[in-house]
Coordinates of C-alpha atoms in Angstrom, one line a residue:
M237 CA -15.9 22.2 75.7
D238 CA -11.5 22.8 76.6
Y239 CA -11.1 23.0 72.7
K240 CA -7.5 22.8 73.3
V241 CA -7.8 19.9 75.5
E242 CA -9.7 17.9 72.0
I243 CA -7.3 19.0 69.6
A244 CA -5.1 17.8 71.7
K245 CA -6.4 13.7 71.6
L246 CA -6.7 13.7 68.2
I247 CA -2.7 14.5 68.2
K248 CA -1.3 10.8 68.6
I249 CA 3.5 11.7 68.8
D250 CA 5.1 8.3 69.5
G251 CA 6.4 8.2 72.9
V252 CA 5.3 11.7 73.4
S253 CA 3.1 12.9 75.8
F254 CA -0.4 14.0 76.0
D255 CA 0.7 16.5 78.9
E256 CA 4.0 17.7 76.6
I257 CA 1.3 17.9 73.5
L258 CA -1.6 19.9 75.1
S259 CA 1.2 22.1 75.7
L260 CA 2.2 22.7 72.3
V261 CA -0.8 23.6 71.2
V262 CA -2.0 27.2 70.8
A263 CA -4.0 30.7 70.1
A264 CA -3.6 30.7 66.5
K265 CA -1.1 34.1 65.4
D266 CA -3.8 34.7 62.3
S267 CA -7.5 33.8 63.5
A268 CA -8.6 34.2 59.8
L269 CA -6.2 31.7 58.9
A270 CA -6.8 29.5 62.2
D271 CA -8.3 29.5 65.6
F272 CA -5.1 26.6 66.7
A273 CA -2.6 25.5 65.9
F274 CA 0.7 23.2 66.8
P275 CA 4.1 23.6 66.1
C276 CA 6.2 20.4 64.9
F277 CA 9.2 21.2 65.1
K278 CA 10.4 20.2 68.8
F279 CA 10.3 16.7 67.3
A280 CA 12.1 16.9 63.9
K281 CA 15.5 15.6 64.9
T282 CA 13.8 13.0 67.3
L283 CA 11.7 11.6 64.5
R284 CA 14.1 12.3 62.5
K285 CA 12.2 13.9 60.1
S286 CA 11.3 17.7 58.5
P287 CA 8.8 19.6 61.1
V288 CA 6.9 20.0 57.3
I289 CA 6.3 16.1 57.0
V290 CA 6.3 15.4 60.8
A291 CA 2.8 18.5 60.2
K292 CA 1.5 16.1 57.4
E293 CA 1.8 12.6 58.8
I294 CA 0.1 14.0 62.2
V295 CA -3.2 15.6 60.0
S296 CA -3.1 12.4 57.4
S297 CA -3.9 10.4 61.0
I298 CA -6.8 12.3 61.7
E299 CA -10.5 11.6 61.4
K300 CA -12.1 14.9 61.3
P301 CA -14.4 15.3 64.6
A302 CA -17.7 18.1 63.7
F303 CA -16.3 20.4 66.0
I304 CA -13.4 21.3 63.3
E305 CA -13.5 22.6 60.2
S306 CA -10.5 21.9 58.5
I307 CA -7.0 20.5 59.6
E308 CA -4.0 21.8 58.2
A309 CA -0.3 21.3 57.7
V310 CA 1.4 24.9 56.5
N311 CA 5.2 24.8 56.8
G312 CA 5.5 23.2 59.7
Y313 CA 2.2 23.3 62.0
V314 CA -0.9 21.6 61.9
N315 CA -3.6 24.8 62.0
F316 CA -6.9 23.6 63.7
K317 CA -9.8 25.4 62.0
L318 CA -13.2 25.3 64.1
S319 CA -16.6 25.2 62.8
K320 CA -18.0 28.1 63.6
L321 CA -21.8 26.8 63.3
N322 CA -20.4 24.3 66.2
F323 CA -18.6 26.8 68.7
V324 CA -21.2 29.6 68.4
K325 CA -23.7 26.7 69.4
Q326 CA -21.1 25.6 72.2
T327 CA -21.1 28.9 73.4
V328 CA -24.4 30.3 73.4
D329 CA -25.6 27.1 75.2
K330 CA -22.7 27.1 77.5
T331 CA -22.3 31.2 78.7
L332 CA -27.1 31.2 78.8
A333 CA -27.4 28.4 80.8
L334 CA -24.2 29.7 83.7
G335 CA -25.2 33.2 83.8
E336 CA -23.3 34.9 85.4
S337 CA -21.4 31.8 87.2
Y338 CA -19.6 32.0 83.9
G339 CA -15.9 32.2 84.6
A340 CA -16.0 29.7 87.9
S341 CA -13.2 27.3 88.6
T342 CA -13.0 24.3 91.3
E343 CA -9.0 25.2 90.8
G344 CA -9.2 26.8 94.1
A345 CA -10.9 24.3 96.5
G346 CA -8.9 23.4 99.5
K347 CA -6.6 26.0 99.4
T348 CA -6.4 29.0 100.9
I349 CA -4.5 31.8 99.8
C350 CA -3.7 35.1 102.2
I351 CA -3.5 39.1 100.8
D352 CA -1.7 41.5 102.9
Y353 CA -3.3 44.4 101.2
S354 CA -4.2 47.8 101.6
S355 CA -2.1 48.1 105.3
I356 CA -3.0 51.6 106.5
N357 CA -1.2 54.0 109.0
I358 CA -3.2 54.6 111.9
A359 CA -4.1 58.2 112.7
K360 CA -2.4 59.5 108.9
P361 CA -5.5 59.8 106.2
F362 CA -6.3 57.3 103.7
H363 CA -4.7 59.6 100.7
M364 CA -4.0 58.9 96.7
G365 CA -0.7 56.9 97.3
H366 CA -3.5 53.9 99.3
L367 CA -5.6 53.9 95.9
S368 CA -3.4 50.9 94.3
T369 CA -2.6 48.5 96.7
T370 CA -6.6 49.3 98.3
V371 CA -7.5 48.0 94.7
I372 CA -5.3 45.2 93.7
G373 CA -5.6 43.3 96.5
A374 CA -9.7 42.8 96.2
A375 CA -9.3 42.9 92.7
L376 CA -7.0 40.1 93.3
Y377 CA -9.2 38.4 96.7
R378 CA -12.7 38.3 94.8
I379 CA -10.2 36.9 91.8
Y380 CA -10.1 33.7 94.0
K381 CA -12.8 33.8 95.2
K382 CA -14.1 32.7 92.0
L383 CA -11.3 30.3 90.9
G384 CA -12.4 28.5 94.2
Y385 CA -9.4 29.7 97.0
S386 CA -10.5 30.2 100.4
V387 CA -9.4 33.6 100.6
V388 CA -7.9 35.3 103.7
G389 CA -8.0 39.5 103.8
I390 CA -5.8 41.2 105.5
N391 CA -5.4 45.1 105.9
H392 CA -2.1 44.5 107.9
L393 CA -2.4 48.0 110.6
G394 CA 0.1 50.6 110.9
D395 CA -0.1 51.1 114.8
W396 CA 2.4 50.6 116.4
G397 CA 6.1 53.4 116.1
T398 CA 7.3 56.5 117.7
Q399 CA 4.7 58.7 115.8
F400 CA 2.6 57.6 118.0
G401 CA 4.1 59.2 120.8
K402 CA 3.8 62.2 118.5
L403 CA 1.1 62.4 118.4
I404 CA -0.4 62.0 122.0
V405 CA 2.2 65.3 122.6
A406 CA 0.6 66.7 120.0
Y407 CA -3.2 65.6 121.6
K408 CA -2.1 67.0 124.5
M409 CA -0.5 70.4 123.7
W410 CA -2.6 70.9 120.8
G411 CA -5.7 68.8 120.3
D412 CA -9.3 68.7 120.7
K413 CA -11.4 65.6 121.8
E414 CA -15.0 66.6 120.2
D415 CA -13.6 68.6 117.1
I416 CA -11.4 64.9 117.0
N417 CA -14.1 62.6 117.8
N418 CA -16.3 65.2 114.8
R419 CA -13.8 65.6 112.4
G420 CA -11.4 62.1 112.9
I421 CA -8.6 61.6 111.4
N422 CA -8.2 65.6 109.2
A423 CA -8.1 66.6 113.0
L424 CA -5.5 64.2 113.9
L425 CA -3.2 65.0 110.5
E426 CA -3.3 68.9 111.8
I427 CA -1.9 68.5 115.1
Y428 CA 0.4 66.0 113.4
V429 CA 1.4 68.2 110.6
K430 CA 2.7 70.9 114.2
F431 CA 4.3 68.4 116.0
H432 CA 7.3 68.6 112.8
K433 CA 6.7 71.5 112.2
E434 CA 6.9 72.6 116.1
A435 CA 9.6 70.2 115.7
E436 CA 11.7 72.1 113.8
S437 CA 12.6 74.6 116.8
T438 CA 11.5 72.4 119.4
P439 CA 12.8 69.7 118.7
E440 CA 13.1 68.0 122.3
L441 CA 9.5 67.4 121.5
N442 CA 10.9 64.1 119.8
D443 CA 12.5 63.0 122.8
I444 CA 9.1 63.5 125.2
A445 CA 7.5 61.9 121.8
R446 CA 9.9 58.4 122.1
N447 CA 9.0 59.0 126.0
W448 CA 5.0 58.5 124.9
F449 CA 5.8 55.9 122.5
K450 CA 7.3 54.0 124.9
K451 CA 4.4 54.2 127.4
I452 CA 2.8 52.1 125.3
E453 CA 4.8 50.3 125.2
D454 CA 4.8 49.2 128.3
G455 CA 1.5 49.1 128.5
D456 CA 1.0 52.1 130.9
S457 CA -2.9 53.1 130.7
E458 CA -3.4 56.6 129.2
A459 CA -1.1 56.4 126.5
M460 CA -2.6 53.1 125.9
E461 CA -6.3 54.3 126.1
L462 CA -5.4 57.4 123.4
F463 CA -3.5 54.8 121.2
L464 CA -7.1 52.7 121.1
W465 CA -8.3 55.9 121.0
F466 CA -6.8 57.6 117.5
K467 CA -6.7 53.9 116.2
E468 CA -10.9 54.0 116.6
V469 CA -11.8 57.2 115.0
T470 CA -9.0 56.3 112.3
L471 CA -10.7 52.8 111.7
R472 CA -14.4 54.5 111.6
D473 CA -12.9 57.2 109.0
V474 CA -11.4 54.1 106.2
Q475 CA -14.3 52.2 106.9
K476 CA -16.3 54.6 105.4
I477 CA -14.3 54.6 102.0
Y478 CA -13.5 51.0 102.4
D479 CA -17.7 50.8 101.9
R480 CA -17.7 53.1 99.0
L481 CA -14.8 51.4 97.4
D482 CA -16.8 47.7 98.2
V483 CA -13.1 46.7 99.7
H484 CA -13.6 44.2 102.3
F485 CA -10.9 42.3 104.8
D486 CA -10.9 39.4 107.3
S487 CA -8.9 39.9 109.9
Y488 CA -7.1 43.6 111.1
N489 CA -4.1 42.2 112.4
G490 CA -1.2 44.9 112.4
E491 CA 2.5 45.5 113.5
S492 CA 1.7 45.7 117.7
F493 CA -0.2 42.2 117.1
Y494 CA 3.3 40.6 116.5
N495 CA 4.8 42.5 119.6
D496 CA 5.1 39.3 121.4
K497 CA 4.9 37.3 118.3
M498 CA 8.6 38.0 117.5
Q499 CA 11.0 37.3 120.2
P500 CA 10.9 33.2 118.8
V501 CA 11.0 34.4 116.1
I502 CA 14.4 36.5 117.1
D503 CA 15.0 33.2 119.3
E504 CA 15.3 30.4 116.0
L505 CA 17.4 32.8 114.3
E506 CA 19.7 32.3 116.8
A507 CA 19.4 29.1 117.8
K508 CA 19.9 27.8 114.2
G509 CA 23.2 29.9 113.9
L510 CA 22.1 32.5 111.2
T511 CA 21.5 36.3 113.9
K512 CA 25.9 38.1 114.2
I513 CA 25.9 40.8 116.2
S514 CA 27.7 44.1 113.5
N515 CA 28.2 47.1 115.2
G516 CA 25.6 46.6 118.3
A517 CA 23.1 45.5 115.3
T518 CA 21.8 41.9 115.0
I519 CA 22.2 41.0 111.4
V520 CA 21.7 38.2 108.9
E521 CA 24.0 37.7 106.3
F522 CA 23.7 36.4 103.0
D523 CA 25.8 34.8 100.6
Q524 CA 27.8 37.2 97.9
S525 CA 25.7 35.5 95.3
E526 CA 22.1 36.9 96.4
D527 CA 23.0 39.9 95.9
M528 CA 22.1 42.0 99.0
P529 CA 23.1 43.9 102.2
P530 CA 21.7 42.2 105.9
C531 CA 18.2 42.1 107.0
L532 CA 18.4 44.0 110.5
I533 CA 16.5 42.3 112.7
K534 CA 17.3 45.2 115.8
K535 CA 18.2 47.8 116.2
A536 CA 21.4 48.6 118.7
D537 CA 18.9 49.6 121.0
G538 CA 17.1 45.8 121.1
A539 CA 14.3 48.2 119.1
T540 CA 12.5 45.3 116.2
L541 CA 11.3 47.0 113.1
Y542 CA 9.9 46.1 110.5
A543 CA 10.9 42.9 108.5
T544 CA 10.9 41.9 112.6
R545 CA 7.2 41.6 112.2
D546 CA 7.0 40.7 109.4
M547 CA 8.7 37.7 109.8
A548 CA 6.5 37.2 113.0
A549 CA 3.4 37.9 110.6
A550 CA 5.1 34.6 108.2
F551 CA 5.2 32.8 110.8
Y552 CA 1.5 33.6 112.1
R553 CA -0.4 33.2 109.2
K554 CA 1.3 29.9 107.8
N555 CA 0.2 28.8 111.4
T556 CA -2.9 29.6 111.0
Y557 CA -4.1 29.7 107.8
N558 CA -2.4 27.0 106.3
F559 CA -2.1 29.0 102.7
Y560 CA -1.2 27.4 99.9
K561 CA -0.2 31.4 98.9
S562 CA 1.1 34.4 101.1
L563 CA 0.4 37.3 99.1
Y564 CA 2.3 40.9 100.3
V565 CA 0.6 43.9 97.5
V566 CA 3.3 47.5 98.3
A567 CA 5.1 49.0 96.0
Y568 CA 7.5 47.6 94.3
Q569 CA 9.9 50.4 96.2
Q570 CA 9.8 47.9 99.3
N571 CA 11.1 44.7 96.7
L572 CA 14.4 44.3 98.2
H573 CA 12.8 44.2 102.3
F574 CA 11.1 41.1 101.1
K575 CA 14.0 40.3 99.7
Q576 CA 15.2 39.6 102.4
L577 CA 12.4 38.5 104.1
F578 CA 11.7 35.6 102.2
K579 CA 15.2 34.8 102.1
V580 CA 16.0 34.4 105.8
I581 CA 12.5 32.3 106.3
E582 CA 14.2 30.2 103.2
M583 CA 17.8 29.7 105.3
M584 CA 15.5 28.9 108.5
G585 CA 14.8 25.4 106.6
Y586 CA 10.8 26.6 105.9
D587 CA 9.8 24.9 102.4
W588 CA 6.6 27.3 102.4
A589 CA 9.1 30.7 101.9
K590 CA 9.2 29.7 98.6
D591 CA 5.2 30.3 98.7
M592 CA 5.2 34.6 100.2
I593 CA 4.6 36.5 96.5
H594 CA 6.0 40.1 96.9
V595 CA 3.2 41.9 94.1
P596 CA 4.9 44.8 93.8
F597 CA 2.6 48.1 92.3
G598 CA 3.5 51.5 90.0
M599 CA 3.2 55.3 92.1
V600 CA 0.3 57.6 91.7
S601 CA 0.4 61.1 90.9
I602 CA -1.4 63.7 91.2
E603 CA -1.7 67.4 90.2
G604 CA 0.1 69.2 93.6
G605 CA 2.7 65.9 92.8
K606 CA 4.2 64.2 96.0
L607 CA 2.1 63.2 98.5
S608 CA 4.0 63.9 102.8
T609 CA 1.5 63.2 105.5
R610 CA 4.9 65.1 107.8
D611 CA 4.6 67.8 105.7
G612 CA 1.0 67.5 105.2
N613 CA 0.7 67.4 101.6
V614 CA -1.9 65.6 101.3
V615 CA -4.1 64.7 98.2
F616 CA -7.4 63.5 100.5
L617 CA -8.8 59.3 98.1
E618 CA -12.3 60.5 99.9
D619 CA -11.9 64.2 98.2
V620 CA -10.9 62.6 94.8
L621 CA -13.7 60.2 94.5
N622 CA -16.5 63.6 96.3
T623 CA -14.2 65.4 93.2
A624 CA -15.5 62.4 90.8
R625 CA -18.3 61.6 91.9
D626 CA -19.0 65.9 90.7
K627 CA -17.6 65.8 87.7
A628 CA -19.6 62.2 87.0
L629 CA -22.8 64.2 87.7
E630 CA -22.0 67.0 85.7
I631 CA -21.7 64.3 83.0
I632 CA -25.3 63.0 84.1
N633 CA -27.3 66.2 83.7
E634 CA -25.5 67.7 80.7
K635 CA -25.7 64.3 78.6
N636 CA -29.2 63.2 80.1
P637 CA -30.8 65.2 82.7
D638 CA -34.0 62.9 83.1
L639 CA -32.0 60.4 84.4
E640 CA -34.0 58.5 87.6
N641 CA -31.2 58.2 91.1
K642 CA -28.6 60.2 89.5
Q643 CA -27.1 60.4 92.6
D644 CA -26.2 57.0 92.5
V645 CA -24.9 57.2 89.2
A646 CA -23.4 58.7 89.9
E647 CA -21.4 57.8 92.7
M648 CA -21.6 53.9 90.6
V649 CA -19.5 56.0 87.7
G650 CA -17.7 58.5 89.3
T651 CA -16.3 55.8 92.4
G652 CA -16.4 53.1 89.2
A653 CA -13.6 55.4 86.6
V654 CA -10.9 56.0 89.9
V655 CA -11.3 52.7 90.8
F656 CA -10.9 51.6 87.2
G657 CA -8.6 53.8 86.1
A658 CA -5.9 52.2 89.0
L659 CA -6.4 49.0 87.3
V660 CA -6.8 49.2 83.4
G661 CA -2.7 49.6 83.1
S662 CA -0.4 46.2 84.0
R663 CA -0.2 47.3 88.1
I664 CA 3.6 48.0 88.5
K665 CA 3.3 50.8 85.4
D666 CA 3.4 54.4 87.6
I667 CA -0.2 55.9 87.4
S668 CA -1.2 59.9 86.6
F669 CA -4.0 60.5 87.7
S670 CA -6.8 62.5 85.5
Y671 CA -10.0 63.2 85.4
D672 CA -11.0 64.1 82.3
K673 CA -8.6 61.1 81.1
V674 CA -11.3 58.4 83.5
L675 CA -14.1 60.2 83.0
N676 CA -14.8 59.9 79.8
F677 CA -16.8 57.7 78.1
E678 CA -15.2 56.8 74.7
G679 CA -11.6 56.2 76.5
E680 CA -10.6 52.8 77.7
T681 CA -12.3 54.0 81.2
G682 CA -14.3 52.4 83.4
P683 CA -17.5 54.3 82.4
Y684 CA -17.3 53.0 78.5
V685 CA -17.5 49.8 79.5
Q686 CA -20.3 51.2 82.4
Y687 CA -22.9 52.2 79.4
T688 CA -21.9 49.5 77.4
Y689 CA -23.8 47.0 79.8
A690 CA -27.4 50.4 80.7
R691 CA -27.1 49.7 76.0
C692 CA -27.2 46.0 77.0
C693 CA -30.2 46.9 79.7
S694 CA -31.7 49.0 77.6
L695 CA -31.9 46.6 74.7
L696 CA -33.3 43.8 76.8
N697 CA -36.2 45.8 78.7
K698 CA -37.4 47.4 74.6
I699 CA -37.2 44.5 72.5
E700 CA -38.9 40.8 73.4
S701 CA -38.3 37.4 71.6
S702 CA -40.0 34.8 72.0
G703 CA -38.4 32.4 69.3
S704 CA -35.4 30.0 69.6
I705 CA -31.9 30.5 68.7
N706 CA -31.4 31.1 65.2
Y707 CA -26.6 29.6 65.2
D708 CA -26.0 30.4 61.9
N709 CA -27.7 33.8 62.9
L710 CA -24.0 34.0 64.7
T711 CA -21.3 32.6 62.4
S712 CA -21.2 36.3 61.0
A713 CA -18.0 38.6 61.6
E714 CA -19.1 40.8 64.0
S715 CA -20.9 38.0 65.5
Y716 CA -17.9 35.6 65.8
E717 CA -15.5 37.9 66.8
L718 CA -17.4 38.7 69.3
I719 CA -18.2 35.0 71.0
K720 CA -15.1 34.1 69.7
L721 CA -13.9 36.8 73.0
I722 CA -17.0 35.3 76.0
D723 CA -14.9 31.8 75.2
K724 CA -12.1 33.8 76.2
Y725 CA -13.5 34.8 79.5
P726 CA -13.2 32.5 82.1
D727 CA -8.9 32.0 81.2
I728 CA -9.1 35.8 81.4
V729 CA -9.4 35.2 84.9
A730 CA -7.7 31.8 85.4
D731 CA -5.1 33.7 83.8
A732 CA -5.2 37.0 86.3
G733 CA -5.1 35.2 89.5
A734 CA -1.9 33.4 88.6
K735 CA -0.9 36.5 86.7
Y736 CA -1.2 38.4 90.4
E737 CA -2.5 41.2 87.4
P738 CA -6.3 42.3 88.2
S739 CA -5.8 44.3 84.7
I740 CA -6.0 40.8 82.5
V741 CA -9.6 41.6 83.8
T742 CA -9.7 45.2 83.0
R743 CA -8.9 44.7 79.2
Y744 CA -11.1 42.1 78.4
I745 CA -13.9 43.8 80.0
Y746 CA -13.2 46.7 78.1
N747 CA -11.8 44.6 74.4
L748 CA -15.1 43.4 75.6
A749 CA -17.1 46.5 76.1
V750 CA -15.9 47.6 72.1
Q751 CA -16.9 44.4 70.5
F752 CA -20.2 44.4 71.2
N753 CA -20.1 48.2 70.3
K754 CA -19.3 47.2 66.9
F755 CA -22.2 44.2 66.5
Y756 CA -24.2 45.9 67.8
L757 CA -23.5 48.4 65.3
E758 CA -23.3 46.2 63.2
Q759 CA -26.7 43.7 63.8
N760 CA -30.1 45.3 63.9
I761 CA -31.6 44.0 66.8
S762 CA -35.0 45.1 66.8
N763 CA -35.7 45.0 62.5
S764 CA -34.5 41.0 62.3
N765 CA -36.7 38.3 62.6
E766 CA -38.1 36.4 65.3
Q767 CA -35.4 33.5 65.3
D768 CA -32.2 36.2 65.2
K769 CA -33.6 38.4 67.1
C770 CA -33.3 35.3 70.4
A771 CA -29.9 35.1 68.7
R772 CA -28.8 38.5 68.5
L773 CA -30.6 39.2 72.6
A774 CA -29.4 36.0 73.9
V775 CA -26.0 37.3 73.0
V776 CA -27.1 41.2 74.4
K777 CA -28.0 38.6 77.8
I778 CA -24.3 36.8 77.4
V779 CA -22.3 40.3 77.9
Q780 CA -24.4 41.9 80.4
N781 CA -23.7 38.9 82.5
I782 CA -19.8 39.3 81.5
I783 CA -19.9 42.8 82.0
K784 CA -21.3 43.2 84.8
D785 CA -19.4 40.1 86.7
G786 CA -16.1 41.0 85.9
M787 CA -16.9 45.0 86.4
S788 CA -17.6 43.3 90.1
L789 CA -14.6 41.5 89.8
L790 CA -12.5 44.8 90.5
G791 CA -14.8 46.1 92.5
I792 CA -16.5 48.7 89.7
K793 CA -20.9 48.6 89.9
C794 CA -22.6 49.1 86.6
P795 CA -25.9 50.9 87.1
T796 CA -28.9 49.8 84.5
K797 CA -29.4 52.9 83.0
M798 CA -27.7 56.3 81.9

């Protein structure tokens, strides 16, 4: 039952539509006084009555249904308190019946959402700087799938630019094919860093690198063979990380894919009179009210830029997928770039520009400070995951040395801790990563939630019940608060999708675990009578399902034993 909808149906005001009434029904701030409230202040002027009188008249006009315990007019509000027993029965029966599909929706039926995330650079390492875009994008991918959308995950590879000319020069001077095949990105990174150090004293190396990149642009066989090999080595290595994070993509079309798709966009810009030449470069200027510098389309030497390729990508995605929305999960430093991109497409006369959304996020820092591929100062994400796994294993050996499959559990806990830590706060906030913080079994962490899940599994395995549910038992304060939280899960998933904010799910799952542990400590499940035991185990099963499902939306697996 959608209580907001059912309450809105009870309220009748002359000249006011059901949709407007529904929009005003809100969850009450103080759940001890009411569950839902309807403010009447908006209608005082049109009805020529005080909000207090309007509220009293609404209350007197309602015939109280079974699912409502009380309806009161309080200071211009109509307060609705639900019948605890009715609410508990409705919620428990519904969630048990739906199981792990609870929270799913058909809101996205027939609609496609494209999500551009992770977008690694070929021949560069998968480092901590890629963590947020990867796990936020992947979480949104799973959330929209649960909401019924058709989702296209896009890894817009950084596979174009003079850095590939530099890498070819570095490989020809210092590279070893066998070493690169064996060590992958680590070996490529070493020679790339060496190139920049050597170029400081031998700047002509940069000219040689530019010539090699020109060969790639021209399709030279040797240059293309090396370029494609670097790409193959990179994707092979990063796939190991994606597998550990349970991240998947439907498209790996990167910058190079759009090389032959940019000119039609440039031609259209010129045909519509949107371009100007400034110092030899092709630009699009904006109205002063936009408060933006011009968007650079082509450099004076004819070279294209990120903006040009992103425009080509936007048209390709619209034409190929006919997206309902197209999301770009990219750091907030690129705010201007996307603002310009969307505005240019709008100026071209395409109203779907409004469906392109930049989903920005903050930066990740870790001891060691700034990350720079060029200088070799890189914190590899694989090293972070390995360290988190090893530290998790140490904790397991200390707390539960006889646990079966300790290595597998340590992998789930360590990787889950890193992902949960990246998703627990609002995405726009910067993250200061700490192993001790994310692996804490007592804080707002993945291990705390995973341990709660394992507790649910243990209870369900150890305690048997064949009785019927005594719903009266679930109206106590701690039970009722937990069931109210359970009831919110579908709205939480929908809200996370609407706001492009996975942390809404993360924090909900943590709060659910906290409330469950209060329930567990205050309810004697094993020594209760059969009906009470059955009721309490039903709640345990529901919480187990929601934690598993919610954590899976984040890309985190939960061990059944810890």
